Tab-separated table of C-alpha atoms and ligand atoms in Angstrom:
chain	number	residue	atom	x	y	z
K	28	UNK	CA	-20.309	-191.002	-112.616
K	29	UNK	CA	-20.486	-191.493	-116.182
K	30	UNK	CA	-22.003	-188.481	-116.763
K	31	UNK	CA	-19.462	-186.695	-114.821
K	32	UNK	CA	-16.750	-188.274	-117.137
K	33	UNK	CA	-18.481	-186.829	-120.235
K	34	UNK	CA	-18.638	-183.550	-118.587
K	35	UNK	CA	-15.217	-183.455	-117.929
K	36	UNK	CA	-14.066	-184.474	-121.611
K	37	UNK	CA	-16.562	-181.487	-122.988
K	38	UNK	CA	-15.426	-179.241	-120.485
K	39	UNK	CA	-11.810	-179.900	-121.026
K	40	UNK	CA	-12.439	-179.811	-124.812
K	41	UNK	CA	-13.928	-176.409	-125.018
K	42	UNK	CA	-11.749	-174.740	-122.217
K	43	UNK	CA	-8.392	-176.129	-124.390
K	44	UNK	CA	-9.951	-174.278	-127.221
K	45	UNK	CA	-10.507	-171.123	-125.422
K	46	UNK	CA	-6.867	-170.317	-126.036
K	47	UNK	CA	-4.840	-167.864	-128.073
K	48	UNK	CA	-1.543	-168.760	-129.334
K	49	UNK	CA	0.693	-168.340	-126.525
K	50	UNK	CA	3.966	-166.956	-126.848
K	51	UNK	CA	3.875	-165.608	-130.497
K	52	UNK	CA	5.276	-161.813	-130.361
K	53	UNK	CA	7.160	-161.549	-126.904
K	54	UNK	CA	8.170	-158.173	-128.461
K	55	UNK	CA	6.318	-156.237	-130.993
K	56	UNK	CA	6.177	-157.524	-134.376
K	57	UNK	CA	7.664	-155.839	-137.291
K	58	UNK	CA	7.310	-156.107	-141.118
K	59	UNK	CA	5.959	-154.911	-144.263
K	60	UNK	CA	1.667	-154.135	-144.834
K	61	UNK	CA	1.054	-153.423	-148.445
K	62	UNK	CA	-2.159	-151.222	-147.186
K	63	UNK	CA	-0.786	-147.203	-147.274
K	64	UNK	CA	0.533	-147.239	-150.165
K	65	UNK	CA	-1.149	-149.525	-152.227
K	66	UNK	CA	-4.789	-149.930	-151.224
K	67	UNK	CA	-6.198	-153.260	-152.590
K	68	UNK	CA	-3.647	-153.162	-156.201
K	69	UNK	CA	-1.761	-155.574	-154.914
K	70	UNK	CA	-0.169	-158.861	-156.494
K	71	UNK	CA	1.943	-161.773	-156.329
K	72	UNK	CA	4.599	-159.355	-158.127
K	73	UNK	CA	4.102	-156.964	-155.884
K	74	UNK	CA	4.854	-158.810	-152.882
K	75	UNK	CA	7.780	-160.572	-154.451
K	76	UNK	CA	10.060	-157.396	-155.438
K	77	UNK	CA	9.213	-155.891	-152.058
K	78	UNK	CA	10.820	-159.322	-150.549
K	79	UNK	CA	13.406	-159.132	-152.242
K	80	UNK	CA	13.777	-154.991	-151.433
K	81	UNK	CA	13.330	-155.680	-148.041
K	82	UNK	CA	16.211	-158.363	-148.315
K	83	UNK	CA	18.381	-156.340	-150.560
K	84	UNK	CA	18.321	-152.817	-148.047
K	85	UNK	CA	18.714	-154.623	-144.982
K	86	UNK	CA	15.044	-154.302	-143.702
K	87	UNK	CA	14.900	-158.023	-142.630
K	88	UNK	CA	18.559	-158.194	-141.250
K	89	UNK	CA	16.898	-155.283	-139.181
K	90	UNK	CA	13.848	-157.405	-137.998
K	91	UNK	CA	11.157	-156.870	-140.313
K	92	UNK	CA	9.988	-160.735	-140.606
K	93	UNK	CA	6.120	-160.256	-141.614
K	94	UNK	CA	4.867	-159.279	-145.154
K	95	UNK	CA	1.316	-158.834	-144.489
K	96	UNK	CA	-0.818	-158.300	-147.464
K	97	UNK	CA	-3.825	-155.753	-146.525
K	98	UNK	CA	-7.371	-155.741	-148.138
K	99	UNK	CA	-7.974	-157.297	-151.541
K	100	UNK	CA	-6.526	-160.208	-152.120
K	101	UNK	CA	-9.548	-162.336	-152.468
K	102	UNK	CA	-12.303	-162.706	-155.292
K	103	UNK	CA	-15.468	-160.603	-154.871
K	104	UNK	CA	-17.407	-163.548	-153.581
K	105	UNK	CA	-16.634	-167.124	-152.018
K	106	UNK	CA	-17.022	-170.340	-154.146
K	107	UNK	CA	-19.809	-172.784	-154.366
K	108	UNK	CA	-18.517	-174.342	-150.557
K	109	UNK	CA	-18.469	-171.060	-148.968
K	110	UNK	CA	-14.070	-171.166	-149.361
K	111	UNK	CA	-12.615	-167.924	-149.155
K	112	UNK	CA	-10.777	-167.484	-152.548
K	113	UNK	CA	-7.700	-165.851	-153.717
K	114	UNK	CA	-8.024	-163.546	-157.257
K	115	UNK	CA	-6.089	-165.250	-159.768
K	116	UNK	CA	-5.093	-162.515	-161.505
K	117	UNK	CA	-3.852	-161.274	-158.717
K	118	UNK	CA	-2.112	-164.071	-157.171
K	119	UNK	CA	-2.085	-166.549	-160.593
K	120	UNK	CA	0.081	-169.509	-158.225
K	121	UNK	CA	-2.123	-168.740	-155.303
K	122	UNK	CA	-1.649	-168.187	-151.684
K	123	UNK	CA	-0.015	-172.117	-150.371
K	124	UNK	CA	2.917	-170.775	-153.019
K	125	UNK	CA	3.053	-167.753	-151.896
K	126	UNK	CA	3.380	-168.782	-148.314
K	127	UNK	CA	6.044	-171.293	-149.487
K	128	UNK	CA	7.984	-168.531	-151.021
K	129	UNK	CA	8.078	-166.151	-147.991
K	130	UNK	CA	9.125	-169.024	-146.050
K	131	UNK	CA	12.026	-169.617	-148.036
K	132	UNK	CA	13.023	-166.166	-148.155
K	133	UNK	CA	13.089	-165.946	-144.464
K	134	UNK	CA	9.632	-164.062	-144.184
K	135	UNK	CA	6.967	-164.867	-142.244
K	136	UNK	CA	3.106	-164.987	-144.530
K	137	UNK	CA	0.504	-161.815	-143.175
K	138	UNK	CA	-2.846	-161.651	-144.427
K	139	UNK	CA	-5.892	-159.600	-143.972
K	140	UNK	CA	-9.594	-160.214	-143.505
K	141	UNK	CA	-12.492	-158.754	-141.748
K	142	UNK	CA	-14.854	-160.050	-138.463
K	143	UNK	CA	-17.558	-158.341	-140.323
K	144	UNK	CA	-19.660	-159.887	-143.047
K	145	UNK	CA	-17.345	-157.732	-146.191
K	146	UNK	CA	-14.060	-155.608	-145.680
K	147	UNK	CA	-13.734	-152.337	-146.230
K	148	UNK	CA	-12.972	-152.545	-149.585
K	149	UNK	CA	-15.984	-154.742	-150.283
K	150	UNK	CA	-14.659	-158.086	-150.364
K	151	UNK	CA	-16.322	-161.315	-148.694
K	152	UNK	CA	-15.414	-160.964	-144.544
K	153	UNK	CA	-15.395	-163.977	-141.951
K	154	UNK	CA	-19.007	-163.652	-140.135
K	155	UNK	CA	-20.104	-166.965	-140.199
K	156	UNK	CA	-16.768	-168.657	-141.998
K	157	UNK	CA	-13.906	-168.511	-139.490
K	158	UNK	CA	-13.828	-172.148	-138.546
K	159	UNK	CA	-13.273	-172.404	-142.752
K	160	UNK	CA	-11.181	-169.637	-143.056
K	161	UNK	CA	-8.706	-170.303	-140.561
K	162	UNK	CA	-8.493	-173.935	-141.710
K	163	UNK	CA	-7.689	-172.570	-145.464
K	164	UNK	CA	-5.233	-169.658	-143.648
K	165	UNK	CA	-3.463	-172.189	-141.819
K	166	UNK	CA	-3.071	-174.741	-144.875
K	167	UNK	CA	-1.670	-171.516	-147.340
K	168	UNK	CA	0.913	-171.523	-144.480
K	169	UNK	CA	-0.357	-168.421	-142.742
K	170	UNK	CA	1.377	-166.888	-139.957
K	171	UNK	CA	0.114	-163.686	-138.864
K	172	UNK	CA	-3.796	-162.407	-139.392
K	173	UNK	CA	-4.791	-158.771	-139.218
K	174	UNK	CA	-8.943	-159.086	-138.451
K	175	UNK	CA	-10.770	-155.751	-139.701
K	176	UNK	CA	-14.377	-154.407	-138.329
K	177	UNK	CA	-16.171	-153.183	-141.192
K	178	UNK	CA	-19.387	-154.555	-141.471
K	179	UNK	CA	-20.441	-155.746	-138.098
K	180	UNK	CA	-23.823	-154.596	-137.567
K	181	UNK	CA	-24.702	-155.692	-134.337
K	182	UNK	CA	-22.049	-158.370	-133.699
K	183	UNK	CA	-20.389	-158.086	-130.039
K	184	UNK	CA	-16.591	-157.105	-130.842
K	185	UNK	CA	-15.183	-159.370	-127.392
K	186	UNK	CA	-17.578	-162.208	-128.747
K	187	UNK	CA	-16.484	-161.944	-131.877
K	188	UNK	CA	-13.127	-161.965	-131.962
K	189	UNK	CA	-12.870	-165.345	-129.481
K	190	UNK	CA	-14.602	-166.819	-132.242
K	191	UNK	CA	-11.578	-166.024	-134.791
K	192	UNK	CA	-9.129	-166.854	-131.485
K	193	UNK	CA	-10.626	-170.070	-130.882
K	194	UNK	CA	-10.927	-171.108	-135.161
K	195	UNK	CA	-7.604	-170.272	-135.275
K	196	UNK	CA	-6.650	-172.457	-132.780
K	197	UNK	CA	-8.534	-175.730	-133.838
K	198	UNK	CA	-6.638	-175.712	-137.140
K	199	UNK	CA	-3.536	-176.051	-135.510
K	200	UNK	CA	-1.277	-173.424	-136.841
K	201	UNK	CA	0.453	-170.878	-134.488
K	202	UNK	CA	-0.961	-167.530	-136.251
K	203	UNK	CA	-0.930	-164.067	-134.132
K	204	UNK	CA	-3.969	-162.778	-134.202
K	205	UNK	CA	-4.549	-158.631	-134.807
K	206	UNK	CA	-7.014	-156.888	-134.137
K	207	UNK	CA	-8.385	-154.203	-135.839
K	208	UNK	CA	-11.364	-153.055	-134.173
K	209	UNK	CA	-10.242	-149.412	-133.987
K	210	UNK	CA	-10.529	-148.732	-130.578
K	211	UNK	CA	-14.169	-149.064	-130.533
K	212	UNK	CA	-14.693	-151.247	-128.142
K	213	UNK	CA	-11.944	-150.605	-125.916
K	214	UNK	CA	-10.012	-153.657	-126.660
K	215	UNK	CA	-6.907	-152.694	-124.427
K	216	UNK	CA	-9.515	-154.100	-121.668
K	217	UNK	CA	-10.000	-156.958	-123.193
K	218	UNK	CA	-8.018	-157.959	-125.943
K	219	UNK	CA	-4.883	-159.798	-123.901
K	220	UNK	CA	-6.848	-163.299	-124.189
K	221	UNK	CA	-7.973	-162.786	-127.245
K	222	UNK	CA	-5.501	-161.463	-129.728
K	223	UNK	CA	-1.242	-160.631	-129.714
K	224	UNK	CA	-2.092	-156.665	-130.738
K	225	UNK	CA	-4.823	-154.322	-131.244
K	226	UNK	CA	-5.823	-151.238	-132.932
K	227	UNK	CA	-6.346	-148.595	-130.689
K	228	UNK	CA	-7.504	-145.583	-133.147
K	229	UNK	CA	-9.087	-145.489	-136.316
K	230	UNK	CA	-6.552	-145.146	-139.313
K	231	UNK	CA	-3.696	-143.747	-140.095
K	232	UNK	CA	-2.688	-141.311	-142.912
K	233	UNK	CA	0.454	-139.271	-143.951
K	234	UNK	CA	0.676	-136.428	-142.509
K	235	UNK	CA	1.715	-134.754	-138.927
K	236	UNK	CA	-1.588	-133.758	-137.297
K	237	UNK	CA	-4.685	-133.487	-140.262
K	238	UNK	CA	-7.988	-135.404	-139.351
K	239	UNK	CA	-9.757	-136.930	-142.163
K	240	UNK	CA	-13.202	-138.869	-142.016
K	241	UNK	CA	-11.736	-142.347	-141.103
K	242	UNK	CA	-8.375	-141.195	-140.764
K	243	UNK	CA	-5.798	-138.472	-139.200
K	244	UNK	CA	-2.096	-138.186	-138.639
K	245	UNK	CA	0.218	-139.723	-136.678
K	246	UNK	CA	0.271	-136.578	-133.939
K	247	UNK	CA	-3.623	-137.221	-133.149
K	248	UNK	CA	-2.778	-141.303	-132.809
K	249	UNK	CA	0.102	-140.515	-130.599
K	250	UNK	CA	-1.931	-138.071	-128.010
K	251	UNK	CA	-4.905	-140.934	-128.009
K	252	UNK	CA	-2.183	-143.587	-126.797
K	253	UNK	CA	-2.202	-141.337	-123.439
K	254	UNK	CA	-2.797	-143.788	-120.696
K	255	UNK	CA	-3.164	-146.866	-122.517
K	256	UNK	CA	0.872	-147.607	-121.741
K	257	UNK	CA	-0.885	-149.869	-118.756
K	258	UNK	CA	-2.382	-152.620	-121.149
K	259	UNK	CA	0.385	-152.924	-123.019
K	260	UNK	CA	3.187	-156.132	-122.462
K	261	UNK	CA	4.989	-159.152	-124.256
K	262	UNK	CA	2.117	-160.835	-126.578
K	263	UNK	CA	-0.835	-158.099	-125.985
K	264	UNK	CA	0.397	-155.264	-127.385
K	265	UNK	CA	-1.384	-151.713	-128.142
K	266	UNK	CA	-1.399	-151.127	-132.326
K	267	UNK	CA	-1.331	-147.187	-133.062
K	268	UNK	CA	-1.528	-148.575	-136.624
K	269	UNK	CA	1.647	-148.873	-139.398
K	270	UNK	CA	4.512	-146.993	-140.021
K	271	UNK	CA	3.604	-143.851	-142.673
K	272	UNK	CA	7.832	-143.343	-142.458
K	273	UNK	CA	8.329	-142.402	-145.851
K	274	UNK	CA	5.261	-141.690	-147.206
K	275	UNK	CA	4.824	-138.118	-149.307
K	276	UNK	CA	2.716	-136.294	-146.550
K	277	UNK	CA	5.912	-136.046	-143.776
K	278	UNK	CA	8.643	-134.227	-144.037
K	279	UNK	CA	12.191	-136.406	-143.129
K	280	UNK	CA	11.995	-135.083	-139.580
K	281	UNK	CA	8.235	-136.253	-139.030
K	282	UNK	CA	9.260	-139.599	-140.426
K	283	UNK	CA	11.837	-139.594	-137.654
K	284	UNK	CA	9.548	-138.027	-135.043
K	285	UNK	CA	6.955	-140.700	-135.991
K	286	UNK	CA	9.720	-143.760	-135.992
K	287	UNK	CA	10.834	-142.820	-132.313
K	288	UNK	CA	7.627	-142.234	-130.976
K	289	UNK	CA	5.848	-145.680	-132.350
K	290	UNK	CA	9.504	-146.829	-130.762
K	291	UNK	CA	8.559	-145.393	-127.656
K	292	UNK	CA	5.231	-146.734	-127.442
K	293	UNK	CA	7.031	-150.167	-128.373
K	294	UNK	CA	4.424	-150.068	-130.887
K	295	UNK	CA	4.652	-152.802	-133.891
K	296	UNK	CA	6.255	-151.670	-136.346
K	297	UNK	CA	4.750	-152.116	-139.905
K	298	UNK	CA	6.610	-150.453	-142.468
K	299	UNK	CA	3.505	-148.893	-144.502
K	300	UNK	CA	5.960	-147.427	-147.422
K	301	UNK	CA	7.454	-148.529	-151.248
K	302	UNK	CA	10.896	-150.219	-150.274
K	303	UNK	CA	11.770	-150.614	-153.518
K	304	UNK	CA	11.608	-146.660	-154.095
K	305	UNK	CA	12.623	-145.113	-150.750
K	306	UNK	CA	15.657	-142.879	-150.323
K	307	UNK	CA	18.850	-143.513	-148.096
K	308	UNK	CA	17.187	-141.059	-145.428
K	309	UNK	CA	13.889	-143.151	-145.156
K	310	UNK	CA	15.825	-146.501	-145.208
K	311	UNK	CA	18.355	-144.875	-142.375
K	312	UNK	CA	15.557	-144.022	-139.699
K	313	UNK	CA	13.862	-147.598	-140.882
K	314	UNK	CA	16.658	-149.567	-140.067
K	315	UNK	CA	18.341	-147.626	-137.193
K	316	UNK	CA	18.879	-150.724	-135.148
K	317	UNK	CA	19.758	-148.710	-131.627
K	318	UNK	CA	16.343	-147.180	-132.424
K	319	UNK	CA	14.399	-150.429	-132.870
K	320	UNK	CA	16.391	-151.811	-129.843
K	321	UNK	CA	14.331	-149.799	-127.846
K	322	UNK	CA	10.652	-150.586	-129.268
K	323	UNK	CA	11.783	-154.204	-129.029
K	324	UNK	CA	13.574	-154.096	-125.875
K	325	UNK	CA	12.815	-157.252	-124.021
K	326	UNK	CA	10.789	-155.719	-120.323
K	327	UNK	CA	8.205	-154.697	-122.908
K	328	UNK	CA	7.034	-152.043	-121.223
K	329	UNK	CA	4.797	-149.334	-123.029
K	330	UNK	CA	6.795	-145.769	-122.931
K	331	UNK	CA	4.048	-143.315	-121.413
K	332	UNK	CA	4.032	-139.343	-121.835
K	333	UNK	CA	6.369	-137.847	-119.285
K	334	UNK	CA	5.386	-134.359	-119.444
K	335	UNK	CA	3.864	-131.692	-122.038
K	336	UNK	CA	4.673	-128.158	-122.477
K	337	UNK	CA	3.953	-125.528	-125.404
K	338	UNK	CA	5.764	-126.880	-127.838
K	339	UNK	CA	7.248	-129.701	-126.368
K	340	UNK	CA	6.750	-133.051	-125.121
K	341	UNK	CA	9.179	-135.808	-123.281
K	342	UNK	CA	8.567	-139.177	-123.357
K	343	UNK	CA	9.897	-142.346	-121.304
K	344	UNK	CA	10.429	-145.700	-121.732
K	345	UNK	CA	11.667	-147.986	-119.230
K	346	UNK	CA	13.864	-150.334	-120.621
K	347	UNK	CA	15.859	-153.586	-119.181
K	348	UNK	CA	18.594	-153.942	-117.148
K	349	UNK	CA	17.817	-150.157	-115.076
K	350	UNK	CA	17.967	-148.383	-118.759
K	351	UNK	CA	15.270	-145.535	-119.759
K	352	UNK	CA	14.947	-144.649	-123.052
K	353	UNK	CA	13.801	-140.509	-123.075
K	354	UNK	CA	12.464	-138.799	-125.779
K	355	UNK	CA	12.098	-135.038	-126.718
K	356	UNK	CA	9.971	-133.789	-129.259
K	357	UNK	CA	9.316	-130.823	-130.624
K	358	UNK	CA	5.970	-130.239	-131.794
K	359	UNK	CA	5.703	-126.694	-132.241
K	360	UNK	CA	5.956	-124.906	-135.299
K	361	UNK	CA	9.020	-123.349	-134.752
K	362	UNK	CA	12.732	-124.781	-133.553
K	363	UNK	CA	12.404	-125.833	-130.078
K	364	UNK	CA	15.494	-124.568	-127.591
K	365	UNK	CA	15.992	-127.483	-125.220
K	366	UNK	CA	17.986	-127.047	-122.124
K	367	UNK	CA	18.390	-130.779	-119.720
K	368	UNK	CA	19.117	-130.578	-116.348
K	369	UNK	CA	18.389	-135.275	-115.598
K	370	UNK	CA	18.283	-134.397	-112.347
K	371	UNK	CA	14.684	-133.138	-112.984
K	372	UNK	CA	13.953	-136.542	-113.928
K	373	UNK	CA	12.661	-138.324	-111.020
K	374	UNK	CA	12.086	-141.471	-112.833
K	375	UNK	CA	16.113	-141.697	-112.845
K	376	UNK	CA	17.941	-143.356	-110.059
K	377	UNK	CA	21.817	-142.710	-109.598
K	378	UNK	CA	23.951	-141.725	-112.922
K	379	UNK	CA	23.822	-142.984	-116.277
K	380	UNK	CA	25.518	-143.100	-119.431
K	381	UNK	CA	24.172	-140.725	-122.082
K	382	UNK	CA	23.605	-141.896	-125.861
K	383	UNK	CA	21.955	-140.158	-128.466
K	384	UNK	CA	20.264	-142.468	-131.173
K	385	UNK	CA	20.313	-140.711	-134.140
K	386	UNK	CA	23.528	-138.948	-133.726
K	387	UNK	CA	24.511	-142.289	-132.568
K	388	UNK	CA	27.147	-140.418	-130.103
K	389	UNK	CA	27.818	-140.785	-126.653
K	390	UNK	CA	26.852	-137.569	-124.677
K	391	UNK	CA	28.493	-138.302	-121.489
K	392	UNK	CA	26.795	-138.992	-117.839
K	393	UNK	CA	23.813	-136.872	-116.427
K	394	UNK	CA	25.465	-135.068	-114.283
K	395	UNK	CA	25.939	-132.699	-117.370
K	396	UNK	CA	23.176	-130.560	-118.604
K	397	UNK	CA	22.329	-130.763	-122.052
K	398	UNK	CA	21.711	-128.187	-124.550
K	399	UNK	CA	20.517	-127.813	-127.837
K	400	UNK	CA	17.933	-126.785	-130.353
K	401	UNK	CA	15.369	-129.312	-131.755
K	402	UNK	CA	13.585	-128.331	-135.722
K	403	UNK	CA	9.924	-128.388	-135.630
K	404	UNK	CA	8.021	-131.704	-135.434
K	405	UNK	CA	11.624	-133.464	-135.020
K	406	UNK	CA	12.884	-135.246	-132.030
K	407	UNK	CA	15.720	-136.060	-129.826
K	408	UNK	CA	15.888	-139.454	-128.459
K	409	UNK	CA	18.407	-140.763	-125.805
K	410	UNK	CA	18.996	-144.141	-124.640
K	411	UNK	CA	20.387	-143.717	-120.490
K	412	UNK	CA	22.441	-146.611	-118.983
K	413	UNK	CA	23.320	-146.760	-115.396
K	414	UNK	CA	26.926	-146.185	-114.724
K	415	UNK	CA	27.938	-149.747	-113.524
J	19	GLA	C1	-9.530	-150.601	-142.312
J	19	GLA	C2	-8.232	-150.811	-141.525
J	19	GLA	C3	-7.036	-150.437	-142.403
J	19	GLA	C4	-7.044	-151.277	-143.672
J	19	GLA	C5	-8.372	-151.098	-144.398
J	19	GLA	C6	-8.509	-152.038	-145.562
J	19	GLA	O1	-9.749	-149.253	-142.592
J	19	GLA	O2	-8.244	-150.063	-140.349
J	19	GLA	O3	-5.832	-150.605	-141.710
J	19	GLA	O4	-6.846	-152.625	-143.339
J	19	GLA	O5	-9.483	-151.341	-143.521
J	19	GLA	O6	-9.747	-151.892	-146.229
């Protein structure tokens, strides 16, 4: 009997660590990553003025809550304990201030490390420290962890990653956990215990459709997110990597294209560009709130490709309350001529109100056709309501 007892207080110990977070990012989360346009020169300063830009244009009225600051934050090697440690130079009143001061601002505090034994930018990684490193994350005041893959060798990705889940957990401190395993390992299958996002490509650079070593545009990321809509829900969501809205490699209408599609794939949304430097245009498709309604509409339901043609592709998203949000997107190289008859849409039950998003102007009901001509790699995007 006794024996039994002590069973049952091991058992119940180890199965109430073998928990994520619950409840952490019911809809994707949004914010700032210093990563795409900074690399690893990044600073207390840094991080400050784009709090304060992201205050000043609107960006956090608009939702973006986490600043999450990417690879490079940390000294070259740990101290005499094993701690992870911040660069002073870097970060002279350290990360617990830091923290503090995005708290106070209304932010919430991201950070980045890797499940390997260094990042990718060389610095020290978690194998073998995450019981450590979570405690010091969760004492700085840490809210949100991005977990990289470089240097794994061997290590089982699943296995892995519980072990961050489940140090995160025993300190105490609600922190969502992202993964960034780059698709690898197929987290969609089994990432929904373990984490509140994952990566589901390798990275992300700005342009439309170039493919570098480790990283391509956002048009190969979008046609690799094919059939993963099914994994996707409130706290597990799929990660098609930041926002490159902005960023010198797009043109204004790819930025747009790029915005609505993440938006469609209720992707989180990451704002990967300087907010201190960015134009009206950039900060208008950023902070579009009808737009971000729909990546953050509350079914949180993955939109999925609807159908593809030469030159042109529709995507739906199924929204609350009987709404759909449709997308049309040209990605030819040449002005696409669109002509709408809804009742080709099967998906679409009865007749609904028709808004367009970025002319923010209502179209109407679907019993009209709709006509019009789309620029290259730009995008119509229509939120339907059902007539009540
Ligand atoms: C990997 C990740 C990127 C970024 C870098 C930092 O490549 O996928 O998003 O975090 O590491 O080194």
């Amino acid at each position: 009997m006794k024996r039994f007892a002590l069973l049952l207080v091991i058992c119940m110990s180890v199965c109430a660590s073998a928990q994520k977070f619950e409840g952490l990012a019911p809809t994707p989360p949004m914010g700032w990553n210093s990563w795409n346009t900074f690399q690893t020169n990044i600073s207390e300063k840094l991080v400050k003025e784009m709090a304060e830009a992201l205050t000043a244009g609107g960006m956090k009225d608009a939702g973006y809550n986490y600043i999450v600051l990417d690879d490079g934050w940390e000294m070259k090697t740990r101290d005499k304990e094993g701690n992870i440690v911040w660069d002073p130079k870097k970060f002279p009143s350290g990360m617990k201030a830091l923290g503090d001061y995005l708290h106070e601002n209304g932010f919430k505090f991201g950070i980045h490390n890797c499940a390997g034994t260094k990042t990718c930018a060389g610095y020290p990684g978690g194998r073998g420290h995450e019981f450590q490193d979570a405690r010091a994350y969760a004492s700085w005041g840490v809210d949100y962890l991005k977990y990289d893959w470089c240097e794994h060798g061997t290590a089982n990705a699943q296995e892995t990653y519980k072990t961050m889940r489940d140090a995160l957990y025993a300190a105490g401190r609600p922190i969502v956990l992202s993964i960034c395993e780059w698709g690898n390992n197929k987290p969609w299958e089994w990432g929904k215990d373990i984490g509140h996002l994952w990566r589901t490509t390798g990275d992300i650079t700005d342009c439309f459709d170039c493919q570098e070593v480790y990283s391509m545009g956002w048009k190969p990321i979008l046609d690799m997110q094919i059939g993963l809509e099914k994994y996707a829900g409130p706290d597990h969501w799929n990660d098609p990597d930041m926002l490159e809205v902005g960023n010198k490699g797009l043109t204004l209408a790819e930025s747009k294209a790029h915005f609505s599609l993440w938006c469609m794939l209720a992707a989180p949304l990451m704002a990967g560009n300087d907010i201190r430097k960015m134009s009206d245009d950039v900060r208008d498709i950023l902070i579009n709130k009808e737009v971000i309604a729909i990546d953050q509409d509350p079914l949180g339901k993955q939109g999925y490709q609807f159908m593809k043609h030469p030159g042109k592709e529709i995507w739906a998203k199924e929204l609350s309350d009987g709404k759909w949000a449709i997308c049309i997107f040209s990605t030819g190289e040449d002005k696409l001529k669109v002509r709408l008859d809804w009742k080709h849409f099967w998906i679409l039950k009865g007749s609904y109100e028709v808004r367009d998003l970025w002319a923010k102007k209502d179209l109407g009901k679907t019993d009209k056709n709709f006509e019009s001509e789309i620029p290259s790699h730009d995008v119509i995007l229509f939120k339907l309501s059902p007539v009540k």
